[in-house]
């Protein structure tokens, strides 16, 4: 029997996420609360445990309701991956099969984004393919640095040090503002809508000390920035941005190396570089040059139609490409929630 719970209110959820070996920051109450605050999504967990029972198996989703892109269940919007938190493949299959009966009331489709285990049940078909990278940061810093590409990564980091690039870390309004200006610049360069500023403010407020903003400066000028989040031994590089006018200073590489050093010093075991579009050769190569390990990442959808629609990312890119730069920020504030 399928039960629902509200992960923002049910006291069982934080403890379950903390103890489950496959949980990630995307399962946490902090991430779900940031999604709710920023985009108005309703988080929901489906489980085989009755309200009085301890959680053993659970799938977390957000209900996305949009007059542009329709209603759907997504696990989870704007999240690189979201592994089903189940005891075994059979338990996950039972939950996903039970969810199929709710497709009419929940919307056009159900999407799951497993990192490790594809859904072992009929009807869930691949809808998108990505490349995922992570770095094992348990070895010594010298060993980690030694895995970096000598010409592209090691040389860039040393050049940044030689040219006096400074790295500032924190969560202040000033640093978030520096990050957001560079983020808007980068999204404009790629002709993409700009994510609303409230999203980044919400992440800082909800994650608190687990969130870090890294800003590289040449003198007093911000030239590159990273946004990272920590959870259970993993530091996740979630966003990066830069001013291409200062590319020669290798600010992004300097920040990556600093973030990796900080993560290791703080006891983290893994540096998650997130997903890359399968056809984004430049970003994939950048992560490869940091000695990261590749794996494939596939999303799956169960749809009432014969094919799972996949036009939403293309729509956002197309609309962004048609708009002048000042209007992309407005589009992000008004419409980004529709693309989750």
XYZ file of C-alpha atoms in Angstrom:
340
model
C 0.000 0.000 0.000
C 1.347 3.413 -0.992
C 1.478 6.128 1.668
C 2.293 9.826 1.315
C 4.210 12.035 3.717
C 5.343 15.646 3.740
C 9.162 15.614 4.085
C 9.158 19.218 5.339
C 6.957 18.283 8.308
C 7.328 14.577 8.990
C 10.039 14.055 11.626
C 10.917 10.649 10.199
C 12.339 12.095 6.991
C 15.550 13.887 8.181
C 16.642 10.865 10.244
C 15.902 8.488 7.369
C 17.943 10.595 4.920
C 20.816 10.790 7.390
C 21.052 7.040 7.887
C 20.349 5.817 4.351
C 23.643 4.954 2.583
C 22.473 6.225 -0.813
C 21.053 9.577 0.230
C 22.469 12.797 -1.182
C 22.014 16.494 -0.501
C 19.121 16.418 -2.996
C 17.081 14.334 -0.546
C 17.582 16.712 2.368
C 14.948 18.927 3.921
C 17.193 21.931 3.193
C 17.163 21.258 -0.582
C 13.422 20.572 -0.628
C 12.694 23.722 1.377
C 14.808 25.808 -1.030
C 12.807 24.378 -3.960
C 9.554 25.226 -2.202
C 10.581 28.781 -1.319
C 12.031 29.612 -4.713
C 9.674 27.881 -7.138
C 6.568 26.986 -5.160
C 6.973 23.233 -5.691
C 5.240 20.839 -3.294
C 7.590 18.091 -2.018
C 6.002 14.700 -1.427
C 7.407 11.323 -0.370
C 5.835 8.006 -1.349
C 6.575 5.085 0.955
C 5.378 1.632 1.940
C 5.502 2.623 5.635
C 2.317 3.585 7.434
C 2.350 6.877 9.415
C 3.148 5.009 12.643
C 5.975 2.930 11.155
C 9.670 3.619 10.616
C 10.668 4.404 7.033
C 12.362 1.613 5.078
C 11.690 2.518 1.438
C 10.858 5.923 0.015
C 10.791 7.962 -3.185
C 10.844 11.763 -2.965
C 9.236 13.950 -5.639
C 8.082 17.482 -6.235
C 4.682 18.190 -7.701
C 5.295 20.630 -10.538
C 2.214 22.464 -11.783
C 2.614 24.759 -14.778
C 0.193 26.258 -17.279
C 3.084 26.235 -19.785
C 4.603 22.767 -19.336
C 1.798 20.956 -17.534
C 1.560 19.011 -14.285
C 4.021 16.258 -13.428
C 5.912 14.449 -10.673
C 9.682 15.004 -10.814
C 12.352 13.450 -8.612
C 13.667 16.116 -8.354
C 13.535 19.455 -10.245
C 16.911 21.215 -10.752
C 18.626 18.249 -9.064
C 21.447 16.399 -10.814
C 20.273 13.044 -9.485
C 17.955 11.573 -6.850
C 18.518 7.930 -6.037
C 15.480 5.953 -4.793
C 16.004 5.349 -1.069
C 15.043 1.690 -0.915
C 16.276 -1.494 0.748
C 16.660 -3.361 -2.540
C 15.691 -3.279 -6.218
C 12.506 -5.259 -5.573
C 11.254 -2.663 -3.071
C 11.964 0.143 -5.534
C 10.118 -1.734 -8.281
C 7.028 -2.153 -6.095
C 6.905 1.574 -5.294
C 7.374 2.641 -8.927
C 4.709 0.186 -10.106
C 2.280 1.522 -7.510
C 2.986 5.099 -8.642
C 1.951 4.292 -12.212
C -1.677 4.111 -11.123
C -1.490 7.775 -10.065
C -0.368 9.147 -13.413
C -3.808 10.603 -14.146
C -4.144 12.577 -10.938
C -0.484 13.626 -10.758
C -0.043 14.881 -14.312
C 1.417 14.086 -17.717
C 4.377 12.038 -16.558
C 6.486 10.786 -13.655
C 10.246 11.355 -13.889
C 12.955 9.670 -11.802
C 16.646 10.538 -11.810
C 18.575 7.601 -10.293
C 22.327 7.902 -9.988
C 23.074 4.190 -9.589
C 20.105 1.937 -10.250
C 17.736 2.220 -13.250
C 14.064 1.500 -12.500
C 13.506 -2.251 -12.871
C 9.876 -1.965 -13.938
C 7.945 -1.654 -17.189
C 6.894 1.684 -18.626
C 9.735 3.908 -17.384
C 11.716 4.805 -20.500
C 14.938 6.852 -20.842
C 14.184 10.537 -21.323
C 17.611 12.225 -21.040
C 21.256 11.210 -20.910
C 24.120 12.934 -19.083
C 27.667 12.348 -17.936
C 28.364 12.463 -14.192
C 31.802 13.146 -12.662
C 33.220 12.781 -9.167
C 36.665 12.946 -7.574
C 37.843 10.672 -4.765
C 39.497 13.094 -2.333
C 40.653 10.542 0.240
C 44.243 10.412 -1.151
C 46.789 13.072 -0.194
C 46.572 16.509 -1.816
C 49.776 15.801 -3.736
C 48.238 12.611 -5.132
C 45.017 14.412 -6.069
C 46.909 17.240 -7.763
C 48.977 14.641 -9.598
C 45.837 13.275 -11.292
C 45.093 16.699 -12.819
C 45.924 17.197 -16.480
C 49.422 18.651 -16.548
C 48.848 21.222 -19.292
C 45.216 22.181 -18.788
C 44.716 21.986 -15.015
C 48.040 21.965 -13.171
C 49.512 24.712 -15.320
C 46.373 26.843 -14.982
C 46.344 26.579 -11.182
C 50.004 27.551 -10.977
C 49.427 30.454 -13.375
C 46.596 31.773 -11.179
C 48.906 31.661 -8.154
C 51.692 33.398 -10.075
C 49.379 36.160 -11.342
C 48.083 36.924 -7.861
C 44.522 35.637 -8.118
C 42.961 35.670 -4.655
C 40.183 33.332 -3.442
C 37.544 34.443 -0.946
C 35.129 31.979 0.689
C 31.958 32.615 2.663
C 28.204 33.149 2.558
C 27.915 36.928 2.887
C 25.491 39.009 0.821
C 28.495 40.576 -0.913
C 29.860 37.198 -2.043
C 26.431 35.952 -3.118
C 26.017 39.196 -5.061
C 29.413 38.732 -6.758
C 28.474 35.160 -7.624
C 25.093 36.162 -9.031
C 26.478 38.887 -11.279
C 28.953 36.415 -12.764
C 26.217 33.780 -12.988
C 23.964 36.158 -14.953
C 26.884 37.029 -17.219
C 27.607 33.356 -17.892
C 23.970 32.442 -18.539
C 23.737 35.363 -20.936
C 26.822 34.147 -22.762
C 25.123 30.781 -23.238
C 21.830 32.478 -24.184
C 19.999 30.833 -21.297
C 17.422 32.308 -18.896
C 18.985 33.433 -15.614
C 17.965 31.547 -12.501
C 16.216 33.842 -10.004
C 18.359 35.342 -7.253
C 15.970 34.002 -4.607
C 17.126 30.470 -5.473
C 20.699 31.151 -4.381
C 19.630 33.153 -1.336
C 17.351 30.274 -0.314
C 20.172 27.742 -0.679
C 22.408 29.815 1.601
C 19.631 30.289 4.162
C 18.507 26.650 4.153
C 21.952 24.994 4.102
C 23.716 27.603 6.275
C 27.244 26.319 7.077
C 26.920 23.532 4.493
C 26.824 26.133 1.697
C 29.947 27.917 0.452
C 30.433 30.643 -2.145
C 33.924 30.844 -3.649
C 34.926 34.014 -5.494
C 38.201 34.526 -7.354
C 39.400 38.112 -7.694
C 42.009 39.876 -9.736
C 42.689 42.830 -7.488
C 39.191 43.871 -6.405
C 37.459 42.554 -9.520
C 35.492 39.267 -9.246
C 36.532 37.082 -12.182
C 35.086 33.650 -11.331
C 32.852 32.034 -8.715
C 31.657 28.633 -7.477
C 28.702 27.556 -5.350
C 29.177 24.341 -3.344
C 27.018 22.358 -0.915
C 28.093 19.676 1.587
C 26.285 16.542 2.731
C 27.474 13.365 4.463
C 31.077 13.256 3.305
C 30.453 14.754 -0.146
C 31.073 18.269 -1.381
C 28.930 19.059 -4.422
C 30.072 21.616 -6.982
C 26.631 22.863 -7.997
C 27.254 26.063 -9.966
C 30.207 27.796 -11.575
C 30.523 31.023 -13.540
C 33.165 33.423 -14.797
C 33.988 36.570 -16.752
C 35.600 35.428 -20.016
C 37.556 38.676 -20.205
C 39.747 37.243 -17.420
C 40.072 33.671 -18.693
C 43.858 33.892 -18.843
C 43.942 34.151 -15.046
C 42.415 30.641 -14.657
C 40.177 31.764 -11.817
C 37.806 28.797 -12.066
C 40.647 26.282 -11.809
C 42.076 28.136 -8.805
C 38.681 27.981 -7.088
C 38.202 24.300 -7.868
C 41.543 23.457 -6.310
C 40.799 25.597 -3.247
C 37.355 24.002 -2.828
C 38.853 20.510 -3.079
C 41.523 21.353 -0.488
C 38.912 22.799 1.878
C 36.635 19.786 1.435
C 39.410 17.347 2.255
C 40.487 19.375 5.275
C 36.874 19.364 6.505
C 36.722 15.566 6.317
C 34.831 15.177 3.046
C 35.535 11.992 1.083
C 34.219 12.846 -2.361
C 33.961 15.910 -4.590
C 30.870 15.649 -6.787
C 31.242 17.632 -10.023
C 27.638 17.040 -11.030
C 26.149 16.304 -14.402
C 27.094 17.494 -17.884
C 25.002 17.314 -21.033
C 26.193 14.314 -23.031
C 26.990 16.569 -25.992
C 28.826 19.257 -23.994
C 32.341 18.175 -24.934
C 33.985 21.262 -23.438
C 32.508 20.859 -19.950
C 33.144 17.113 -19.952
C 36.783 17.698 -20.910
C 37.155 20.328 -18.163
C 36.026 17.807 -15.549
C 38.152 15.061 -17.087
C 41.187 17.345 -16.735
C 40.542 17.477 -12.978
C 41.083 13.728 -12.774
C 37.388 13.038 -12.207
C 35.822 9.654 -12.827
C 33.066 9.486 -15.411
C 29.806 7.587 -15.193
C 26.617 7.663 -17.228
C 23.486 9.270 -15.808
C 20.058 8.563 -17.312
C 16.666 9.991 -16.411
C 13.502 7.914 -16.865
C 9.866 8.855 -17.420
C 6.582 7.061 -17.194
C 4.089 8.841 -19.435
C 0.486 8.408 -20.517
C 1.664 8.888 -24.093
C 3.824 6.495 -26.085
C 6.887 8.742 -25.843
C 8.242 10.790 -22.972
C 8.277 14.491 -23.927
C 11.688 16.097 -23.747
C 11.221 19.562 -25.166
C 11.421 21.624 -21.978
C 15.231 22.198 -21.958
C 15.161 23.027 -25.658
C 12.331 25.486 -25.066
C 14.255 27.332 -22.333
C 17.332 27.580 -24.548
C 15.313 28.729 -27.525
C 13.472 31.426 -25.604
C 16.704 32.565 -23.957
C 18.440 32.838 -27.308
C 15.741 35.161 -28.661
C 15.832 37.619 -25.765
C 18.295 40.482 -25.221
C 20.490 40.060 -22.164
C 18.537 42.380 -19.776
C 15.350 40.385 -20.325
C 16.873 36.991 -19.493
C 16.905 37.825 -15.773
C 13.242 38.807 -15.985
C 12.461 35.562 -17.801
C 14.236 33.637 -15.066
C 12.193 35.274 -12.320
C 8.913 34.828 -14.182
C 9.285 31.485 -15.908
C 12.143 29.374 -14.519
C 9.827 27.354 -12.303
C 8.059 26.054 -15.416
C 11.248 24.274 -16.564
C 11.739 22.092 -13.457
